[in-house]
PDB file of C-alpha atoms and ligand atoms in Angstrom:
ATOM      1  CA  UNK Q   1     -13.527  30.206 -52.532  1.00 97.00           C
ATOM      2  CA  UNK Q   2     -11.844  32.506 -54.881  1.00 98.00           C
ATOM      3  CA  UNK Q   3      -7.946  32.847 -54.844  1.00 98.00           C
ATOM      4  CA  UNK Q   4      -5.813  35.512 -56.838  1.00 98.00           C
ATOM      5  CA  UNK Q   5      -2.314  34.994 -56.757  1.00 98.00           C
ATOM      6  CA  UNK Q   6       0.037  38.167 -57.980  1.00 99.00           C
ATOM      7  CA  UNK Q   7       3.375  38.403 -59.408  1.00 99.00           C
ATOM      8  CA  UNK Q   8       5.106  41.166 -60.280  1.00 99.00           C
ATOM      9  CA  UNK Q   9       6.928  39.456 -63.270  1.00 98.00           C
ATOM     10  CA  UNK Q  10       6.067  36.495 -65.742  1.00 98.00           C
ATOM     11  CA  UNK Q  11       9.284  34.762 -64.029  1.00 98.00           C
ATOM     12  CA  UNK Q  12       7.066  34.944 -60.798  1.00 98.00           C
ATOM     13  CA  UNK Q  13       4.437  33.544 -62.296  1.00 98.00           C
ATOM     14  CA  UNK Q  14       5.622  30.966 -64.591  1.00 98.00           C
ATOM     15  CA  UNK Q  15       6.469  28.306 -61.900  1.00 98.00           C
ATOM     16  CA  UNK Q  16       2.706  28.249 -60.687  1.00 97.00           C
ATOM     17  CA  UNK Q  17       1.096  28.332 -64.123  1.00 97.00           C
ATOM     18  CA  UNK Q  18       3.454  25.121 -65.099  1.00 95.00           C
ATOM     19  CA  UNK Q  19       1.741  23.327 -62.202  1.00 93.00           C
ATOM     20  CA  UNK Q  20      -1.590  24.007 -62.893  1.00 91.00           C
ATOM     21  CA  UNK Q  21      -2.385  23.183 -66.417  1.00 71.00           C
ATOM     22  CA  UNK Q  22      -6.010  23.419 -67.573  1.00 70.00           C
ATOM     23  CA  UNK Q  23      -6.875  27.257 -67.245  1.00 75.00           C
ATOM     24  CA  UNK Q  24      -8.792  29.592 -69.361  1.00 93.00           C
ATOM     25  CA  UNK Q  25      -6.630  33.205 -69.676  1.00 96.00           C
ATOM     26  CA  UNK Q  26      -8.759  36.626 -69.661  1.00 97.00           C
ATOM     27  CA  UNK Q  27      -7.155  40.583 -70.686  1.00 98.00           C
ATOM     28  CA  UNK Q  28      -7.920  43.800 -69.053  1.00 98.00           C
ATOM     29  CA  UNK Q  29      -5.927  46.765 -68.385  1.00 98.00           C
ATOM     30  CA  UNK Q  30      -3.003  45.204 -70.376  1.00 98.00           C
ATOM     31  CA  UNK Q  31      -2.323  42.428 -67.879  1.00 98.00           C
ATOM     32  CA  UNK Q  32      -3.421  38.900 -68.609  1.00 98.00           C
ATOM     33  CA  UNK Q  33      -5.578  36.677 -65.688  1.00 98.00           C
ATOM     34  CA  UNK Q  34      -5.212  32.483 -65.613  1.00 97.00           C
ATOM     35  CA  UNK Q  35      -8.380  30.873 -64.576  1.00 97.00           C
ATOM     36  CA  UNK Q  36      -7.898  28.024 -62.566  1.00 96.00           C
ATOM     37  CA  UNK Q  37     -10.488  26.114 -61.205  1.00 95.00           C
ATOM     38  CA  UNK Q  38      -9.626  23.328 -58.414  1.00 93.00           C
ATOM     39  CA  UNK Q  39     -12.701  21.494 -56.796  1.00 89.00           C
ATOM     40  CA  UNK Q  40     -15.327  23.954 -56.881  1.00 93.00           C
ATOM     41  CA  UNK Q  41     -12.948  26.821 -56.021  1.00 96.00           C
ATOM     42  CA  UNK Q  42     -11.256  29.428 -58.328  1.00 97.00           C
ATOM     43  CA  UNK Q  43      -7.740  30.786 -58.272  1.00 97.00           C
ATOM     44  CA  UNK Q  44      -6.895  33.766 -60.375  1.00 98.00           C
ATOM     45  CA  UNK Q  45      -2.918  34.167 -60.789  1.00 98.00           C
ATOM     46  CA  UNK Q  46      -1.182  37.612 -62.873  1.00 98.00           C
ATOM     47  CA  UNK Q  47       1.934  39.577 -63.244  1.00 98.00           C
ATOM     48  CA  UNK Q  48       1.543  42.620 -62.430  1.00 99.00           C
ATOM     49  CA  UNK Q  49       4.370  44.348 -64.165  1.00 99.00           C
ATOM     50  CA  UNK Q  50       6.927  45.820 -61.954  1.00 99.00           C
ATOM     51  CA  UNK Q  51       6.216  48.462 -59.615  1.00 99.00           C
ATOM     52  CA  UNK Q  52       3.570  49.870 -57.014  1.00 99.00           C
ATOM     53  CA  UNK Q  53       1.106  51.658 -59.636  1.00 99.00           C
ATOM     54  CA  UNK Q  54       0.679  48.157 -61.535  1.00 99.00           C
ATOM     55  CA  UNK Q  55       0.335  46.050 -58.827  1.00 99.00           C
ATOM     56  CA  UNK Q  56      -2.205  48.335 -57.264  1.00 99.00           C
ATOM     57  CA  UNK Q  57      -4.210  47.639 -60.015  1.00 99.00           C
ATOM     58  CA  UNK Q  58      -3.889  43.984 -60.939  1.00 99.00           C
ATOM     59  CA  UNK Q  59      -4.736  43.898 -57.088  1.00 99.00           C
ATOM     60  CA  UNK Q  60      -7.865  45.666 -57.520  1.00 99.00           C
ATOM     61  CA  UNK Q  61      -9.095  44.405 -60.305  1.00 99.00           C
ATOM     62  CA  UNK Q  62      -8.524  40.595 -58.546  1.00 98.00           C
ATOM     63  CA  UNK Q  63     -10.900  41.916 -56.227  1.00 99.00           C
ATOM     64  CA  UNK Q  64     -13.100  44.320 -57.591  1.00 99.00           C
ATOM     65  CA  UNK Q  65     -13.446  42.285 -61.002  1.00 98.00           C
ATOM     66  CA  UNK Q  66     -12.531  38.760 -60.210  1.00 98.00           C
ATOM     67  CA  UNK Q  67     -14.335  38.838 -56.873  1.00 98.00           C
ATOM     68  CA  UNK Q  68     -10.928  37.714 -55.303  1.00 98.00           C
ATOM     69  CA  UNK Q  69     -11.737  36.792 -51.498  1.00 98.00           C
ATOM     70  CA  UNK Q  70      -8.022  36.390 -50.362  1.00 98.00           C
ATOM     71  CA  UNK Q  71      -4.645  37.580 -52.081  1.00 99.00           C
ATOM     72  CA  UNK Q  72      -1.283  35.975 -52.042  1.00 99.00           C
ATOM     73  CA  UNK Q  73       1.775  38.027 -53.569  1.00 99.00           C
ATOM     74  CA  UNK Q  74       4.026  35.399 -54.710  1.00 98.00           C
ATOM     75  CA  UNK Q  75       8.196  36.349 -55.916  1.00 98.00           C
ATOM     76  CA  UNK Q  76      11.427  37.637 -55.177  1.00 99.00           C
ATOM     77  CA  UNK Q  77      12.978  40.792 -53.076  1.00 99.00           C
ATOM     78  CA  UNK Q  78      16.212  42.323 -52.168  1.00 99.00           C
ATOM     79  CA  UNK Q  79      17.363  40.900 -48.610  1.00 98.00           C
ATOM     80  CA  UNK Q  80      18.610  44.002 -46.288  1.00 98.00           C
ATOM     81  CA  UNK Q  81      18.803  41.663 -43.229  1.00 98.00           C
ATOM     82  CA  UNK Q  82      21.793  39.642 -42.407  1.00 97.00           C
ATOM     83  CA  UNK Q  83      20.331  37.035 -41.604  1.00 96.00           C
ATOM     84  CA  UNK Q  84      18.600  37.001 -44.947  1.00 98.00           C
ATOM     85  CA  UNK Q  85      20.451  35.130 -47.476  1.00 98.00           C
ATOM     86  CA  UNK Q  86      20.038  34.123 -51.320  1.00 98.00           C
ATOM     87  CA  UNK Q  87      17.067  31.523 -51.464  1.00 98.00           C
ATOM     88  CA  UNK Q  88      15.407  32.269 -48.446  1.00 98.00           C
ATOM     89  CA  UNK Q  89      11.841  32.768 -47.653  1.00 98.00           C
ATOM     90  CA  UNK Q  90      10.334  35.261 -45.573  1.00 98.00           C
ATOM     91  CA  UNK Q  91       6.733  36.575 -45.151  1.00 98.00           C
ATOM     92  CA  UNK Q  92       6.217  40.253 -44.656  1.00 99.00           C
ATOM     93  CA  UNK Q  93       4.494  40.701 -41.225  1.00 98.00           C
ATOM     94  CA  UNK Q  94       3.655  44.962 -42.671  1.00 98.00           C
ATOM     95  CA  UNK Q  95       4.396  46.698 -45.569  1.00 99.00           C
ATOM     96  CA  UNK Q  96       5.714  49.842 -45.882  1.00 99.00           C
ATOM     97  CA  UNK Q  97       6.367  52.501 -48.913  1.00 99.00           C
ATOM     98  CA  UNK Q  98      10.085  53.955 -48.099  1.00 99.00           C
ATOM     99  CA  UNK Q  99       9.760  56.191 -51.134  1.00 98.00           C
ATOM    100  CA  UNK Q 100       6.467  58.345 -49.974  1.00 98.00           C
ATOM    101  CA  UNK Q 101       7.795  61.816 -48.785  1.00 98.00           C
ATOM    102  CA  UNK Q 102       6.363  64.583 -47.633  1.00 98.00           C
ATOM    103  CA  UNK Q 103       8.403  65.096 -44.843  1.00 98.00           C
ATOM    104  CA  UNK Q 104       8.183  68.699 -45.922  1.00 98.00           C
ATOM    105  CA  UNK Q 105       4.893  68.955 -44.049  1.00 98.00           C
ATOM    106  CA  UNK Q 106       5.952  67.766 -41.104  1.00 98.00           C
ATOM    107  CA  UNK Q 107       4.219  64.281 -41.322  1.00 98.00           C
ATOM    108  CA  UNK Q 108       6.596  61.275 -40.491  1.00 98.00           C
ATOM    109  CA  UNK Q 109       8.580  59.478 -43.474  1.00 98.00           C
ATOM    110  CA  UNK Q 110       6.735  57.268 -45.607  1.00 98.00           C
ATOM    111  CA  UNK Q 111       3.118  58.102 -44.476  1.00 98.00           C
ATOM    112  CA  UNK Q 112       0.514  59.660 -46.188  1.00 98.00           C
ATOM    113  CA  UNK Q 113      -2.900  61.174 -44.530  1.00 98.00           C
ATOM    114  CA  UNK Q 114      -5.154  59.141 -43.672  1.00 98.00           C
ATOM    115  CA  UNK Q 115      -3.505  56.455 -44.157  1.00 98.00           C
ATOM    116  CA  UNK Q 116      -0.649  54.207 -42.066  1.00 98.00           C
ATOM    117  CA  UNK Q 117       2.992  53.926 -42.621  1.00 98.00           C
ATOM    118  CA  UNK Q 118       2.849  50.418 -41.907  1.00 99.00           C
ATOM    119  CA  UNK Q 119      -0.008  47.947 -43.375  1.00 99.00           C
ATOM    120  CA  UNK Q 120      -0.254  44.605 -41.577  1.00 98.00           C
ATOM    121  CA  UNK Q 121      -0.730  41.420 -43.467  1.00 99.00           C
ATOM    122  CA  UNK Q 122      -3.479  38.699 -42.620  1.00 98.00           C
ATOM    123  CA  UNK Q 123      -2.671  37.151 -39.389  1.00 98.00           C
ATOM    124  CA  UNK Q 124      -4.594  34.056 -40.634  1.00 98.00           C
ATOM    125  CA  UNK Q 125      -2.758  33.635 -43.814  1.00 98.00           C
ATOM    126  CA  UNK Q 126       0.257  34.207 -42.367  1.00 98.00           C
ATOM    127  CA  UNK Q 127      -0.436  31.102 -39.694  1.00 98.00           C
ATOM    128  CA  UNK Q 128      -0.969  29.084 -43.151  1.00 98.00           C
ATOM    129  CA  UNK Q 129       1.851  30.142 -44.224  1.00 98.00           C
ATOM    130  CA  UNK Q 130       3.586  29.091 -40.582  1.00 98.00           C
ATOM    131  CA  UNK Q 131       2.088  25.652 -40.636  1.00 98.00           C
ATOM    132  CA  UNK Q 132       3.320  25.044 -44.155  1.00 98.00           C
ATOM    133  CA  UNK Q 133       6.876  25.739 -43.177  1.00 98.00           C
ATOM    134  CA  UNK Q 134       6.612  24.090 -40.222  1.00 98.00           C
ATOM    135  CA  UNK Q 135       5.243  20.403 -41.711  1.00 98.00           C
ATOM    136  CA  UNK Q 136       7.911  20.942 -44.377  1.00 98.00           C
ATOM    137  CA  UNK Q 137      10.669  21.852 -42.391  1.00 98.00           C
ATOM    138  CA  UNK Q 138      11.340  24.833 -44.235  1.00 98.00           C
ATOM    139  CA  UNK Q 139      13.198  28.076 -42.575  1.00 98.00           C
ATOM    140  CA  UNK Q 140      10.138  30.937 -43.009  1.00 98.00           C
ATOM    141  CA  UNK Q 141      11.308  34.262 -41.739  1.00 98.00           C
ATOM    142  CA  UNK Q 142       8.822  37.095 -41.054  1.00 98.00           C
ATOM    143  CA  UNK Q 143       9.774  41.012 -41.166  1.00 98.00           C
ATOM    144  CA  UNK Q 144       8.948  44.218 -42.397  1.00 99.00           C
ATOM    145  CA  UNK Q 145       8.853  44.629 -46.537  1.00 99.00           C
ATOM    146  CA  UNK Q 146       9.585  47.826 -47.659  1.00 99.00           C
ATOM    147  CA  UNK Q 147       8.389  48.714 -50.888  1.00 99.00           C
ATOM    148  CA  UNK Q 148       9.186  51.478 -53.407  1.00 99.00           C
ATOM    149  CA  UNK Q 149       9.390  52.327 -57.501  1.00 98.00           C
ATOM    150  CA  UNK Q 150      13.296  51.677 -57.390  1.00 98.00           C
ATOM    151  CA  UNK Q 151      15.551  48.525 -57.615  1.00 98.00           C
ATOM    152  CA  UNK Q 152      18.145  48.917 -54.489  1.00 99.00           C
ATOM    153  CA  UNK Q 153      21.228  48.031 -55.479  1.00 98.00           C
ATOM    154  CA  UNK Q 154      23.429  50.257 -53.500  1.00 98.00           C
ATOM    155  CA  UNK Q 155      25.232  49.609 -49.294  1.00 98.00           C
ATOM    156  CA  UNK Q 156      24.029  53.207 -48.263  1.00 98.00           C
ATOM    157  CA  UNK Q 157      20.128  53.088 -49.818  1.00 98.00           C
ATOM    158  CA  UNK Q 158      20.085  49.679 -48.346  1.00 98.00           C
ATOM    159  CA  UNK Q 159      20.797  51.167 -45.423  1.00 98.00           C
ATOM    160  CA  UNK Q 160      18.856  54.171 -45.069  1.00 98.00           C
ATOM    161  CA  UNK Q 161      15.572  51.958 -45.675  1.00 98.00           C
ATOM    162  CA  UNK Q 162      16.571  49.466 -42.617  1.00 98.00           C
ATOM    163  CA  UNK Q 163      17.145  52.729 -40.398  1.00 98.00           C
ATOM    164  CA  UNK Q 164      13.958  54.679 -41.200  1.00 98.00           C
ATOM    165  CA  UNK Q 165      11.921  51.691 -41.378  1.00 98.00           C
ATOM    166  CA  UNK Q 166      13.375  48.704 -39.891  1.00 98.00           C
ATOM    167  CA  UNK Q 167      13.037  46.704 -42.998  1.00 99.00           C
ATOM    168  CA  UNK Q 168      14.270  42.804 -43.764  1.00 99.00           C
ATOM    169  CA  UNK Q 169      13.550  42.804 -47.153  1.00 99.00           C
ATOM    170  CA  UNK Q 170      13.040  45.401 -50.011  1.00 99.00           C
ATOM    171  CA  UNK Q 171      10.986  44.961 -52.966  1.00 99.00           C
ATOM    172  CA  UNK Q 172       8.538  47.146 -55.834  1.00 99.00           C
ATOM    173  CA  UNK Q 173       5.409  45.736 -54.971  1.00 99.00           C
ATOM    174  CA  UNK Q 174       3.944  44.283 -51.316  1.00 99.00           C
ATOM    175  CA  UNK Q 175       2.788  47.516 -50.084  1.00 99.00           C
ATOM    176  CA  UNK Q 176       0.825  48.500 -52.916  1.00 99.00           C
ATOM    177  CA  UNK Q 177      -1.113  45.235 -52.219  1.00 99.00           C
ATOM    178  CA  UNK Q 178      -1.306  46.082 -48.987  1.00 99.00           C
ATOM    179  CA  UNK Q 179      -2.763  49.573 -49.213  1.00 99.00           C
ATOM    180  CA  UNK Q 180      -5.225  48.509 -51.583  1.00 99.00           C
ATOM    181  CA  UNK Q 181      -6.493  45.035 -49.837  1.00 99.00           C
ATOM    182  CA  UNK Q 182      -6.566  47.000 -46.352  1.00 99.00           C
ATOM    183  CA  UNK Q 183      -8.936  49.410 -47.949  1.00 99.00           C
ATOM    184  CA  UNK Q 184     -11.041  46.700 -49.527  1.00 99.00           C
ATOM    185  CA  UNK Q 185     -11.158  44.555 -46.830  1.00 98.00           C
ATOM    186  CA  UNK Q 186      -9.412  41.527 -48.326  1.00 99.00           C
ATOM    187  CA  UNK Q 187      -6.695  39.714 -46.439  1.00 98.00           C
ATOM    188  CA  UNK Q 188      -3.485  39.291 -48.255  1.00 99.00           C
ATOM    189  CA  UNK Q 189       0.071  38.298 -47.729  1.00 98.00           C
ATOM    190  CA  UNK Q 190       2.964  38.991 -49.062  1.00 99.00           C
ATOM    191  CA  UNK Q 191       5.483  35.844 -49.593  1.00 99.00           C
ATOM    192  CA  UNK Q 192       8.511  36.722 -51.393  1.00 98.00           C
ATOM    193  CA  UNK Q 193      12.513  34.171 -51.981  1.00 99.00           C
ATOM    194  CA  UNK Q 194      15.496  36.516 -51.505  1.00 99.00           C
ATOM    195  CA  UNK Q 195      17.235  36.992 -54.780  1.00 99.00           C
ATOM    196  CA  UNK Q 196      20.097  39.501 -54.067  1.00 98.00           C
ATOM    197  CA  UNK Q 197      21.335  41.245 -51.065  1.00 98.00           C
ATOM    198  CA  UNK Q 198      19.945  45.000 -52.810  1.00 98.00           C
ATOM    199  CA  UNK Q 199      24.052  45.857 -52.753  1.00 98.00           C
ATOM    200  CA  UNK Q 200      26.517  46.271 -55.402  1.00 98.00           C
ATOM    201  CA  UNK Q 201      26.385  42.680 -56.677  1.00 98.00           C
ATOM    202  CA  UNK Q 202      22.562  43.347 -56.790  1.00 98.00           C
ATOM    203  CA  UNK Q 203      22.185  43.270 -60.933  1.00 98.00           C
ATOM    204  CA  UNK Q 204      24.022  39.897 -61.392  1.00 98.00           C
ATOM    205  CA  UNK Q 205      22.374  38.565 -58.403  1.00 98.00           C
ATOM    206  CA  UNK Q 206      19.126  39.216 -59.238  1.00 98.00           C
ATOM    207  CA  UNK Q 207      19.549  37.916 -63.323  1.00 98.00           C
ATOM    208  CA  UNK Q 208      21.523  34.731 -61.963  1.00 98.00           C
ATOM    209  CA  UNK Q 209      18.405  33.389 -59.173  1.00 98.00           C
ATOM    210  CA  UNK Q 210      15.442  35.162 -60.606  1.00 98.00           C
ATOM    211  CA  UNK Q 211      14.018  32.405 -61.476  1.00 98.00           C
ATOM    212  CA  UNK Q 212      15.388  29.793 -58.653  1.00 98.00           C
ATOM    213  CA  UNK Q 213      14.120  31.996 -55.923  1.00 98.00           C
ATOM    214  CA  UNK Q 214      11.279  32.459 -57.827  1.00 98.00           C
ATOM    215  CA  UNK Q 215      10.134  29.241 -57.794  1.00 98.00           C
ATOM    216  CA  UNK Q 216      10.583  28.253 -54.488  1.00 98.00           C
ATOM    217  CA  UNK Q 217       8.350  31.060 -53.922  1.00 98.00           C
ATOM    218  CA  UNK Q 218       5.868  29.697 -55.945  1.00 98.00           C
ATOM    219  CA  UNK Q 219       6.590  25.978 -54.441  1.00 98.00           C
ATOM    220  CA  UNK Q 220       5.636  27.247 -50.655  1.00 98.00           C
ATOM    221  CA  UNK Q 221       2.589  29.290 -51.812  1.00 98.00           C
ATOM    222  CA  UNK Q 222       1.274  26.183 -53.716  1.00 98.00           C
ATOM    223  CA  UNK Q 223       1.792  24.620 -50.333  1.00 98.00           C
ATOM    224  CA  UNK Q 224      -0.675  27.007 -48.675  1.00 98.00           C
ATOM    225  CA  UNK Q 225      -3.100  26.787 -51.486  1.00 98.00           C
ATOM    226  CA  UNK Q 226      -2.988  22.885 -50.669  1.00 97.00           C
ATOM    227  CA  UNK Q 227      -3.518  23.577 -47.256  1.00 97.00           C
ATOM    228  CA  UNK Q 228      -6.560  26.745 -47.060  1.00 97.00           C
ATOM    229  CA  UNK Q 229      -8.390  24.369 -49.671  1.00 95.00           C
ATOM    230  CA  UNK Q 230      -8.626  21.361 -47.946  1.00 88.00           C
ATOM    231  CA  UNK Q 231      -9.730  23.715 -44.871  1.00 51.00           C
ATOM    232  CA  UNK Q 232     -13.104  25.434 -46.873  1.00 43.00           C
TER     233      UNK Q 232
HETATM  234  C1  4EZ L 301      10.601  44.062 -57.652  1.00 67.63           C
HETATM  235  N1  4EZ L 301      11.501  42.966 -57.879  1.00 67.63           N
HETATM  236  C2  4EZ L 301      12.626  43.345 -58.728  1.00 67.63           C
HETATM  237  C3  4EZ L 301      12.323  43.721 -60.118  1.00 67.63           C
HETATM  238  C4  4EZ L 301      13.605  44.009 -60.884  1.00 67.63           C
HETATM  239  C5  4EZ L 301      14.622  44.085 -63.176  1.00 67.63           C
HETATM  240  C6  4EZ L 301      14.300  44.052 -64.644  1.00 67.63           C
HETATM  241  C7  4EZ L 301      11.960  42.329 -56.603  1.00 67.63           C
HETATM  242  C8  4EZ L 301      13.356  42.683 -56.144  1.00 67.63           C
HETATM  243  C9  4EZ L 301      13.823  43.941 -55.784  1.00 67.63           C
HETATM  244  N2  4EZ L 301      13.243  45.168 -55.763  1.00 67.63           N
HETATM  245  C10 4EZ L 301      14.392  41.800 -55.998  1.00 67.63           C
HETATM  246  N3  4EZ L 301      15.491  42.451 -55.556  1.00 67.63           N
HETATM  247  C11 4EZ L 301      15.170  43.767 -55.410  1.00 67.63           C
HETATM  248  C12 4EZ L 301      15.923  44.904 -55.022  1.00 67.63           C
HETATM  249  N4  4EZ L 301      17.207  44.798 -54.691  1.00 67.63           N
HETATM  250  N5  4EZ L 301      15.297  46.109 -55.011  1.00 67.63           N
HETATM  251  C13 4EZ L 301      13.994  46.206 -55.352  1.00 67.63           C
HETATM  252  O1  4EZ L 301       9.626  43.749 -56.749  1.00 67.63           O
HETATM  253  C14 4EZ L 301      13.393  44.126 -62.336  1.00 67.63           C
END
């Protein structure tokens, strides 16, 4: 089988490339791709850079150059639920882009013809994901993840997305995976740690458990690697 595993920054990254040693590293489109190979299988894992229009293609080129057969979006997002809280995990059941408007047309807020507001992730990966937390014991939430080109940290944008689109978390990348993987036909999911609350305190929050949140990311979806590996 044939893995990719995105980031959006080297932070998000950095934690999964530590526990795999031994990989091989190739360039295109200014983003760099780490080889991996585990018993006969292969597991490609990037950053993306931040944002929809590089993720979109680091996604594509997983899968239209790397012959990626499932994709796992591994890092950090802005919790809007309350329930959401620094550290926390939570799977993104659909994807949405909050920032796509063309309202002026008459067509519904964050849609685009021919296409879907909402994108739903890979039921099957997201039962890996499920059983992982379960055996561990580890609290895995699953919402909506809206996505968009702009870091929230403001009470009344925070708000507006979880009112137009019923969001838990907020982030710059999951739905740009999700657009392109639904039109490929490759399941994904998107698995991101809270790392601020996308409020005021947004900035420091985000600088002070980058990298903690990060990581646990990283942890859980090295737990699911474990676990759709020893499956075939
Ligand atoms: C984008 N990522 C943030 C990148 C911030 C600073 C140099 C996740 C994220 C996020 N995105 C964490 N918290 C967020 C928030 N409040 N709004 C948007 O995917 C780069």
């Amino acid at each position: 089988m044939i893995i990719g595993i995105i980031g959006a920054m080297v932070e998000e990254i950095t934690p999964l490339l530590e526990r795999l040693k031994h990989y091989e590293s190739k360039n295109i489109g200014g983003n760099t791709y780490y080889e991996v190979k585990i018993g006969g299988h292969t597991i490609y894992i990037a950053y993306s850079k931040i944002g929809k229009v590089h993720a979109a293609l680091t996604c594509s080129t997983m899968i239209l150059h790397f012959q990626c057969e499932k994709i796992i979006f591994s890092g950090v997002a802005g919790g809007l639920s309350p329930d959401l809280h620094i550290g926390d995990l939570i799977l993104g059941s659909k994807l949405c882009q909050y920032d796509v408007d063309i309202t002026a047309f008459g067509h519904p807020l964050g849609f685009i013809p021919e296409s879907r507001v909402f994108i739903e992730s890979d039921e099957t990966l997201n039962a890996i994901a499920h059983r992982v937390a379960q055996n561990q014991h580890i609290n895995l939430k699953e919402g909506i993840i809206a996505s968009g080109d702009l870091f929230i940290a403001d009470s009344g944008k925070k708000q507006w997305i979880i009112q137009h689109f019923g969001a838990s978390a907020v982030e710059m990348e999951g739905a740009a995976v999700a657009v392109v993987c639904d039109l490929l036909k490759v399941p994904f999911c998107i698995l991101r740690s809270i790392s601020d609350s996308a409020d005021g305190k947004a900035d420091v929050n985000f600088d002070e458990f980058l990298e903690s949140s990060a990581k646990r990311s990283a942890d859980f979806v090295m737990m699911m690697i474990d676990q759709i590996l020893e499956k075939k």
